PDB file of C-alpha atoms and ligand atoms in Angstrom:
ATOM      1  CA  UNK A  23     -27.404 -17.859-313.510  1.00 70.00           C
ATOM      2  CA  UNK A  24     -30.467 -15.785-313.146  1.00 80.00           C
ATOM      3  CA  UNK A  25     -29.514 -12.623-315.273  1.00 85.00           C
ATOM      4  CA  UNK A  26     -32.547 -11.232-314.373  1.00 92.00           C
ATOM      5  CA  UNK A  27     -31.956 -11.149-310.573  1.00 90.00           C
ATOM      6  CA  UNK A  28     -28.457 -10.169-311.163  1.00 89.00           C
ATOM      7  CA  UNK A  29     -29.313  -6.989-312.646  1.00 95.00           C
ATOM      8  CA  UNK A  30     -31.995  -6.298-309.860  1.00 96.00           C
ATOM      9  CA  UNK A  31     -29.239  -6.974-307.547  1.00 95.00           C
ATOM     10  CA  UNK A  32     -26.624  -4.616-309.508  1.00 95.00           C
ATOM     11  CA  UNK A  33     -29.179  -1.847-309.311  1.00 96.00           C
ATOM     12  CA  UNK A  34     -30.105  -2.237-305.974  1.00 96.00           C
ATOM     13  CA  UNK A  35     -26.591  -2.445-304.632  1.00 96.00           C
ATOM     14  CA  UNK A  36     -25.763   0.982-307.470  1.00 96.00           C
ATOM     15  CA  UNK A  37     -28.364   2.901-305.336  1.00 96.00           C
ATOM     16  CA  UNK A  38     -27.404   2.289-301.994  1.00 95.00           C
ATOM     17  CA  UNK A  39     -24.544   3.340-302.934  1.00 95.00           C
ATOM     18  CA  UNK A  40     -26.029   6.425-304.100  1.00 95.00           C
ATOM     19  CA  UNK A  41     -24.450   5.747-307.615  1.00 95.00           C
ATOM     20  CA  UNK A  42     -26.496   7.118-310.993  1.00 95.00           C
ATOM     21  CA  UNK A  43     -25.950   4.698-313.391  1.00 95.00           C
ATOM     22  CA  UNK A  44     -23.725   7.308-315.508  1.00 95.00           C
ATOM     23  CA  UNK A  45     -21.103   7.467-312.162  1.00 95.00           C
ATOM     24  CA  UNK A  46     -21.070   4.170-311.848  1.00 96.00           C
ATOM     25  CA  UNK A  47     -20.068   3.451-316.232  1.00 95.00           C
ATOM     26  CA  UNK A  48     -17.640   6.464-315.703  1.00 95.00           C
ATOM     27  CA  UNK A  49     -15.733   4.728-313.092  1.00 94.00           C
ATOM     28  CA  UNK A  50     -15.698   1.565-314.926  1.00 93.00           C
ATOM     29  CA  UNK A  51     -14.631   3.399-318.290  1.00 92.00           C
ATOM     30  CA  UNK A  52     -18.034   1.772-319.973  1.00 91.00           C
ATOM     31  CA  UNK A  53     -21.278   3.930-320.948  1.00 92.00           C
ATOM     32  CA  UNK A  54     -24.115   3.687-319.089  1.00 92.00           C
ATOM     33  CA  UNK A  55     -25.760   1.699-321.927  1.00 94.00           C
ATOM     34  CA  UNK A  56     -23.907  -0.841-321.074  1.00 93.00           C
ATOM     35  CA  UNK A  57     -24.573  -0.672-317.058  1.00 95.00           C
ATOM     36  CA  UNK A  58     -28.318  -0.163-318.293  1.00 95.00           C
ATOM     37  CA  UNK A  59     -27.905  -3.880-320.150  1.00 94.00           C
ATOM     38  CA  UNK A  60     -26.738  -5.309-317.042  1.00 94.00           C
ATOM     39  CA  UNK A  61     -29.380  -3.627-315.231  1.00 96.00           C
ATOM     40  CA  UNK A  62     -32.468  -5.145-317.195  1.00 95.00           C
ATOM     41  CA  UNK A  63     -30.802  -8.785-317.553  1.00 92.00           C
ATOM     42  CA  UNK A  64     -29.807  -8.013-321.297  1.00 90.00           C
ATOM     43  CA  UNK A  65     -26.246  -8.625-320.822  1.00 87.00           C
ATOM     44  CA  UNK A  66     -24.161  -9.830-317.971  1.00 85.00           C
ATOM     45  CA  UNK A  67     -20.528  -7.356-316.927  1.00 86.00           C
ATOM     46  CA  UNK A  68     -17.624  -9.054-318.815  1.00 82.00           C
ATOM     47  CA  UNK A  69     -15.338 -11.146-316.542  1.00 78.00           C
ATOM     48  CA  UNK A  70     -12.713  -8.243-317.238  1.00 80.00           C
ATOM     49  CA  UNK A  71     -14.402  -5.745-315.151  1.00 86.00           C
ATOM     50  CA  UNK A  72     -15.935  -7.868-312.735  1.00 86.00           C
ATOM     51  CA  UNK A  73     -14.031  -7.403-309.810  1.00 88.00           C
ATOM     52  CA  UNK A  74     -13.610  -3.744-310.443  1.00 91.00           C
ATOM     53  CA  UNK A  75     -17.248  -3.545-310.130  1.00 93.00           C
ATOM     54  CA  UNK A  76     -18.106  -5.623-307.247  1.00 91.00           C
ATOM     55  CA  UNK A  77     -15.049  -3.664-305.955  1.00 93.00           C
ATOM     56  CA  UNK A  78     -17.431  -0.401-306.712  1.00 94.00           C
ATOM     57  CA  UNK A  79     -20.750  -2.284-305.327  1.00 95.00           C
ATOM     58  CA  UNK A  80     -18.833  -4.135-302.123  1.00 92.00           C
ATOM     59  CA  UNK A  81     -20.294  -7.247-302.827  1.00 89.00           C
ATOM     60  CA  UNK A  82     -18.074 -10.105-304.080  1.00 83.00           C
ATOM     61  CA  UNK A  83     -18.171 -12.075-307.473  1.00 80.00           C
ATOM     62  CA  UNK A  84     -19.917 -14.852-305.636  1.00 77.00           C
ATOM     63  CA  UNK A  85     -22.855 -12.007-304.338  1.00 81.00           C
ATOM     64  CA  UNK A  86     -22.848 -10.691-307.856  1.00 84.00           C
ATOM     65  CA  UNK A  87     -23.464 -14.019-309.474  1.00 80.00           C
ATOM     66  CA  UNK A  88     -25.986 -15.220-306.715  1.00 79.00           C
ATOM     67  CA  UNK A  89     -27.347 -11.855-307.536  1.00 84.00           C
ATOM     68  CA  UNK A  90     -27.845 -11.187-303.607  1.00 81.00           C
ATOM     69  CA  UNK A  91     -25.485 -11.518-300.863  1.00 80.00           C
ATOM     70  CA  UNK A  92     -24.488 -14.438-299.762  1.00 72.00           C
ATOM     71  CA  UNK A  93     -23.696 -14.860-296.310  1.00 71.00           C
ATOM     72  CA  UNK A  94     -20.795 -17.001-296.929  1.00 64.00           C
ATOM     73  CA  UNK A  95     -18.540 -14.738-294.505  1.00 61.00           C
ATOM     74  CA  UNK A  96     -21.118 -14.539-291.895  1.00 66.00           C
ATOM     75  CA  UNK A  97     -20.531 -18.068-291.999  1.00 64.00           C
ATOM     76  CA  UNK A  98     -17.066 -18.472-291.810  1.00 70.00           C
ATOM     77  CA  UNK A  99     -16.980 -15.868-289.086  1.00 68.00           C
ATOM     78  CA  UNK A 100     -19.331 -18.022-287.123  1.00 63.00           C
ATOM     79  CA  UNK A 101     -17.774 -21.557-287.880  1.00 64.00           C
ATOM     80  CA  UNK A 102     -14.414 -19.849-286.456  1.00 68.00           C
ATOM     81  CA  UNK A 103     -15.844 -18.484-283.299  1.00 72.00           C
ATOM     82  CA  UNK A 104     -17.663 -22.472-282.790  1.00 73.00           C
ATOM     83  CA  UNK A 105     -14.208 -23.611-283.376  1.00 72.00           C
ATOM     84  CA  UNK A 106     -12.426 -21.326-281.145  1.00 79.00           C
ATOM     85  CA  UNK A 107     -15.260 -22.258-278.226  1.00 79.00           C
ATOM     86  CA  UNK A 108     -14.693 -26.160-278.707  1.00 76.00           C
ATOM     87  CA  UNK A 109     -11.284 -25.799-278.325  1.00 83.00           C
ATOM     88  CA  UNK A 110     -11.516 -23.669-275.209  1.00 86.00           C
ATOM     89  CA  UNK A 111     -13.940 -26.142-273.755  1.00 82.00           C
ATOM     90  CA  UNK A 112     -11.934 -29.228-274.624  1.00 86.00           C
ATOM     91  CA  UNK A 113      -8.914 -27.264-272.698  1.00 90.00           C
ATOM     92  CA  UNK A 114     -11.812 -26.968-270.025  1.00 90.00           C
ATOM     93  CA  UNK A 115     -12.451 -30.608-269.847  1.00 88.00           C
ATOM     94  CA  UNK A 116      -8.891 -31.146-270.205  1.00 92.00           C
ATOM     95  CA  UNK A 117      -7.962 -29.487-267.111  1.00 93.00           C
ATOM     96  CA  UNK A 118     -10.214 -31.012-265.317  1.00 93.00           C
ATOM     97  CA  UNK A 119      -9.610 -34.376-266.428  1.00 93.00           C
ATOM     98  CA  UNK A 120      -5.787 -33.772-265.249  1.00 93.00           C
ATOM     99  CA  UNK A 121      -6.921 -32.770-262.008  1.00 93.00           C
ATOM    100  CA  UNK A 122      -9.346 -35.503-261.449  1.00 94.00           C
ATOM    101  CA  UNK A 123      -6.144 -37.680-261.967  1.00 94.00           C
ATOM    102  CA  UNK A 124      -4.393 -35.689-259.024  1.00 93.00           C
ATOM    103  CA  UNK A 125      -7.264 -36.795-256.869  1.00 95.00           C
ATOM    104  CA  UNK A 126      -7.906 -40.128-258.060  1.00 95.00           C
ATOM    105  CA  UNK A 127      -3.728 -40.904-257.564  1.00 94.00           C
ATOM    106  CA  UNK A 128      -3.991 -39.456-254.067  1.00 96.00           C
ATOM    107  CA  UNK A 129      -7.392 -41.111-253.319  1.00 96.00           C
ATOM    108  CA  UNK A 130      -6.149 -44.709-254.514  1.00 96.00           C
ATOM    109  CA  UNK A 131      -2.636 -44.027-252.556  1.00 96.00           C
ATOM    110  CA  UNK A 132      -4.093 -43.720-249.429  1.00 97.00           C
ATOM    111  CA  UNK A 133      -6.359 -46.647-250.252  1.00 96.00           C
ATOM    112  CA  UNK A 134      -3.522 -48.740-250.425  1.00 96.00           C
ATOM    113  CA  UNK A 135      -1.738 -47.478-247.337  1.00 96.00           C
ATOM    114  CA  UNK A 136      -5.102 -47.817-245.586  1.00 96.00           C
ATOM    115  CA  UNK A 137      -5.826 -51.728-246.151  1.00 95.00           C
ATOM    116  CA  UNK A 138      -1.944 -51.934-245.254  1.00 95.00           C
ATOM    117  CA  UNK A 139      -2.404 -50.271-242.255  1.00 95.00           C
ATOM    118  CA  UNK A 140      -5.621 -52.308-241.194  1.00 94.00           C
ATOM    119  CA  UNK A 141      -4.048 -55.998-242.068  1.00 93.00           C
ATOM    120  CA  UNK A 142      -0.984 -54.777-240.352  1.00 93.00           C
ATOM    121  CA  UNK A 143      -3.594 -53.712-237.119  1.00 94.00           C
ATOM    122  CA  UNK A 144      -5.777 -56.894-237.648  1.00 92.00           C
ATOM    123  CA  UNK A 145      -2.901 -59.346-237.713  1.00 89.00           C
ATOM    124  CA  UNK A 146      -1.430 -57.555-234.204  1.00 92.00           C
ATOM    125  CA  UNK A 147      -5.034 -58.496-232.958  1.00 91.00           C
ATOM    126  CA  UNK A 148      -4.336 -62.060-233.903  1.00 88.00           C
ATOM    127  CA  UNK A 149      -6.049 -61.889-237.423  1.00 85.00           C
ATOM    128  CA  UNK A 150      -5.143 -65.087-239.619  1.00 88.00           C
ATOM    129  CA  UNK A 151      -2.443 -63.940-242.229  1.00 89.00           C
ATOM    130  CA  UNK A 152      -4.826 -64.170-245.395  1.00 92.00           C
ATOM    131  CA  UNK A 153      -6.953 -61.591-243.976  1.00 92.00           C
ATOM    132  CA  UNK A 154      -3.599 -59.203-244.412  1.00 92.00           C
ATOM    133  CA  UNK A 155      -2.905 -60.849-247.777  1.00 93.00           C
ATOM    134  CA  UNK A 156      -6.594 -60.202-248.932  1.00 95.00           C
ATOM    135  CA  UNK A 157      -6.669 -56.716-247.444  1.00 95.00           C
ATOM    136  CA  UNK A 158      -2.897 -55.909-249.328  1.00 95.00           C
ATOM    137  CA  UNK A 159      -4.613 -57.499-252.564  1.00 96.00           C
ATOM    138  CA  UNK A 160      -7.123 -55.455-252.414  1.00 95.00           C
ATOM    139  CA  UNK A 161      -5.590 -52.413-251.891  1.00 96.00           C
ATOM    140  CA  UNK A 162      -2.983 -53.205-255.227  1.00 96.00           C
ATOM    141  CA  UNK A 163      -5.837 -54.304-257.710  1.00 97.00           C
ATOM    142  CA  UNK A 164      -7.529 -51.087-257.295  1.00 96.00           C
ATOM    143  CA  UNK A 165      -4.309 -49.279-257.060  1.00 96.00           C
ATOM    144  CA  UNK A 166      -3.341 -50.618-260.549  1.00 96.00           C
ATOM    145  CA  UNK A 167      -6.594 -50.231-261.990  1.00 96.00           C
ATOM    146  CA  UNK A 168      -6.451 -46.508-260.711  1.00 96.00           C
ATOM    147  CA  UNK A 169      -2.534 -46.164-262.467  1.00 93.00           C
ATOM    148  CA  UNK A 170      -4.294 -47.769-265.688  1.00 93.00           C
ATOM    149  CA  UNK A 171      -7.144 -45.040-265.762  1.00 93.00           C
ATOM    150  CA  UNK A 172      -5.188 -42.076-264.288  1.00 93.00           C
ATOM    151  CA  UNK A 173      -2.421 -42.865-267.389  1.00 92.00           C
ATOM    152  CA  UNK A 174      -5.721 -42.991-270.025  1.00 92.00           C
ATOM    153  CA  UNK A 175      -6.123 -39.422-268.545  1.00 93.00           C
ATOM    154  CA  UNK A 176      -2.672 -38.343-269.349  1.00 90.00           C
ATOM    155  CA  UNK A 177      -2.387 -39.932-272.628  1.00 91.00           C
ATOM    156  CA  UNK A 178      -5.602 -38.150-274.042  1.00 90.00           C
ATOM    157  CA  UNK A 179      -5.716 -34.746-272.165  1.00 93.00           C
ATOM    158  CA  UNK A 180      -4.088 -31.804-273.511  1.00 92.00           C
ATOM    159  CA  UNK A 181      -1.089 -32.818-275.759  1.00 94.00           C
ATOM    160  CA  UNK A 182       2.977 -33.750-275.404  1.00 95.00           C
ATOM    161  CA  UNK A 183       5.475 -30.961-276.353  1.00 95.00           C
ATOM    162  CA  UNK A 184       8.653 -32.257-278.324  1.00 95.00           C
ATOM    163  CA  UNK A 185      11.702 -30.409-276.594  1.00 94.00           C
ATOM    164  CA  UNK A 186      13.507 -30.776-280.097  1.00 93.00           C
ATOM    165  CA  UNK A 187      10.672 -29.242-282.444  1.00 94.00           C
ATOM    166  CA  UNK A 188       7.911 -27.766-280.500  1.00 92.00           C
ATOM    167  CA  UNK A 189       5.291 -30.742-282.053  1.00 94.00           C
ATOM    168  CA  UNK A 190       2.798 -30.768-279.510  1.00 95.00           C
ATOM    169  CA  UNK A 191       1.001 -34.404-280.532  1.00 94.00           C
ATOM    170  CA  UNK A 192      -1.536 -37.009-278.300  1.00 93.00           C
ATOM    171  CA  UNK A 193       0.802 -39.710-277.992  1.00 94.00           C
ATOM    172  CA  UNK A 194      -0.439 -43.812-277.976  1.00 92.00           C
ATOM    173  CA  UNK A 195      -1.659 -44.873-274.533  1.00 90.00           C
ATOM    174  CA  UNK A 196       1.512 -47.787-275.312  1.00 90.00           C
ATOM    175  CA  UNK A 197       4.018 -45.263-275.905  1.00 91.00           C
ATOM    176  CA  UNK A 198       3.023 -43.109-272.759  1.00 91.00           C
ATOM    177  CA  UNK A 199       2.714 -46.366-270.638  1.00 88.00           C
ATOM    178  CA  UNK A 200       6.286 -47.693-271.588  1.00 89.00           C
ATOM    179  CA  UNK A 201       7.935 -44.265-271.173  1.00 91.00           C
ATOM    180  CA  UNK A 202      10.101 -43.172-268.202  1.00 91.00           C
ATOM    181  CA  UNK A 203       8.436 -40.719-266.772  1.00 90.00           C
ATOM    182  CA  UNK A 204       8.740 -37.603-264.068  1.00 89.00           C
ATOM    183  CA  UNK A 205       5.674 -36.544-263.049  1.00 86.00           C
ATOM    184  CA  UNK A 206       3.868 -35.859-266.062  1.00 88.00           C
ATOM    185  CA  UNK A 207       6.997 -35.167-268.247  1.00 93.00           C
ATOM    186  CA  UNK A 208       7.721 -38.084-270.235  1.00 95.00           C
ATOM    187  CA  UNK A 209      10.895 -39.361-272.081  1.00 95.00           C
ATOM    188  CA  UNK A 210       8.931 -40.239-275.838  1.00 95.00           C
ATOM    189  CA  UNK A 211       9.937 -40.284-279.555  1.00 94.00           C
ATOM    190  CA  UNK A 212       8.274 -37.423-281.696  1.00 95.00           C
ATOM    191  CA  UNK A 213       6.300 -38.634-284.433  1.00 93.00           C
ATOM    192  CA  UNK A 214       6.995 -35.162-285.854  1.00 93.00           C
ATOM    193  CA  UNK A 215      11.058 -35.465-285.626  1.00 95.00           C
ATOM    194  CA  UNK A 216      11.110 -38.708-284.560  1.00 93.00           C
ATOM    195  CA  UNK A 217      13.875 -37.355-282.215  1.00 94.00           C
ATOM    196  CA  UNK A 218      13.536 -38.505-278.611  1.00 95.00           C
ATOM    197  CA  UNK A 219      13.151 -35.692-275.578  1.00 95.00           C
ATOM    198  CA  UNK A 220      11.605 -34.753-271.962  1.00 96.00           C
ATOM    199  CA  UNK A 221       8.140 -33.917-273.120  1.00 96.00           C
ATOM    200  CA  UNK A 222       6.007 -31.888-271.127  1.00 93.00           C
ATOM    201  CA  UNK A 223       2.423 -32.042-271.047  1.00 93.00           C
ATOM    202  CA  UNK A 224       0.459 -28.610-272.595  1.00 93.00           C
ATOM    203  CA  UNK A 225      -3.090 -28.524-272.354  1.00 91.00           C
ATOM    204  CA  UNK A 226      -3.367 -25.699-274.965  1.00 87.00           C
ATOM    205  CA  UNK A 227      -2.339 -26.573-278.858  1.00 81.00           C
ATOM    206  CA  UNK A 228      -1.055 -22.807-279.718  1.00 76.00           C
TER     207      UNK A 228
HETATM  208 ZN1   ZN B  15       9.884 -33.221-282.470  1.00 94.81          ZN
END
């Protein structure tokens, strides 16, 4: 610890608070030897009166023994408010993400009805019957592979509420693929309560 800088830093802080040293040993009960000592780097306050006289100064023990003002709270202040703006934009994404799966479901559904519809048309016209088959195939693989992406979606977007205890968790992509399901409400086991409920899906943790 710089002493030295401390007592700069004492004085400086004293003044702008338009302290005389004599005020500011009178409300600490000391003499204003003493302050005087701290002032010059002689001596540094005694533990005992240290809060009382960063209390005084409104600076805190850490400012007073960096001898300047650290801007430790400017930096909490600001690593909350990053925080607070990564969550928002993961609910952003999150949103999105859940509607892309709307569209991606409805997009692959019709898919499927479509090559249906034109193997059923082709084989009327006297199409051979793998033509059908191959247009049907078709039309399941990518529905499937659509179901398999549009359930990644659901497992990792936004979170599962447990009816029982409010836990809102991101659930395995096994445990959301082998649950019954409505919609997007799920029948799962709380890792929280380990109770099973209806769990809805929340985008928002709080
Ligand atoms: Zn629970």
């Amino acid at each position: 610890m710089d002493q030295v800088k401390i007592g700069k830093f004492i004085a400086q802080k004293r003044k702008e608070r338009g302290l005389t040293q004599m005020q500011l040993a009178e409300k600490l009960g000391m003499t204003d030897r003493a302050v005087s000592k701290w002032e010059t780097g002689k001596s540094l306050p005694d533990a005992s009166i240290m809060l009382e006289l960063c209390g005084l100064l409104k600076i805190t023990v850490n400012d007073l023994l960096s001898g300047e003002v650290i801007s430790m709270e400017n930096y909490n202040e600001k690593t909350e408010k990053n925080l607070i703006e990564m969550v928002r934009q993961k609910e952003q994404s999150d949103k999105r993400l859940l509607t892309m799966e709307i569209v991606i479901g409805i997009i692959s559904t019709v898919f499927l009805f479509a090559m249906i519809a034109v193997g059923t048309v082709l084989m009327t016209m006297g199409a051979q019957i793998w033509i059908f088959f191959l247009l049907f195939g078709l039309g399941i693989v990518q529905f499937i592979v659509a179901m398999m992406f549009c359930l990644r979606i659901e497992q990792v977007a936004g979170y599962y509420e447990c009816r029982k205890c409010g836990h809102k968790y991101v659930p395995t992509y096994k445990s959301v693929n082998m649950a019954m399901h409505m919609g997007r409400t799920r029948y799962m086991k709380c890792p929280e309560c380990g109770k099973k409920s209806w769990q809805r899906k929340v985008v928002s943790k709080d």
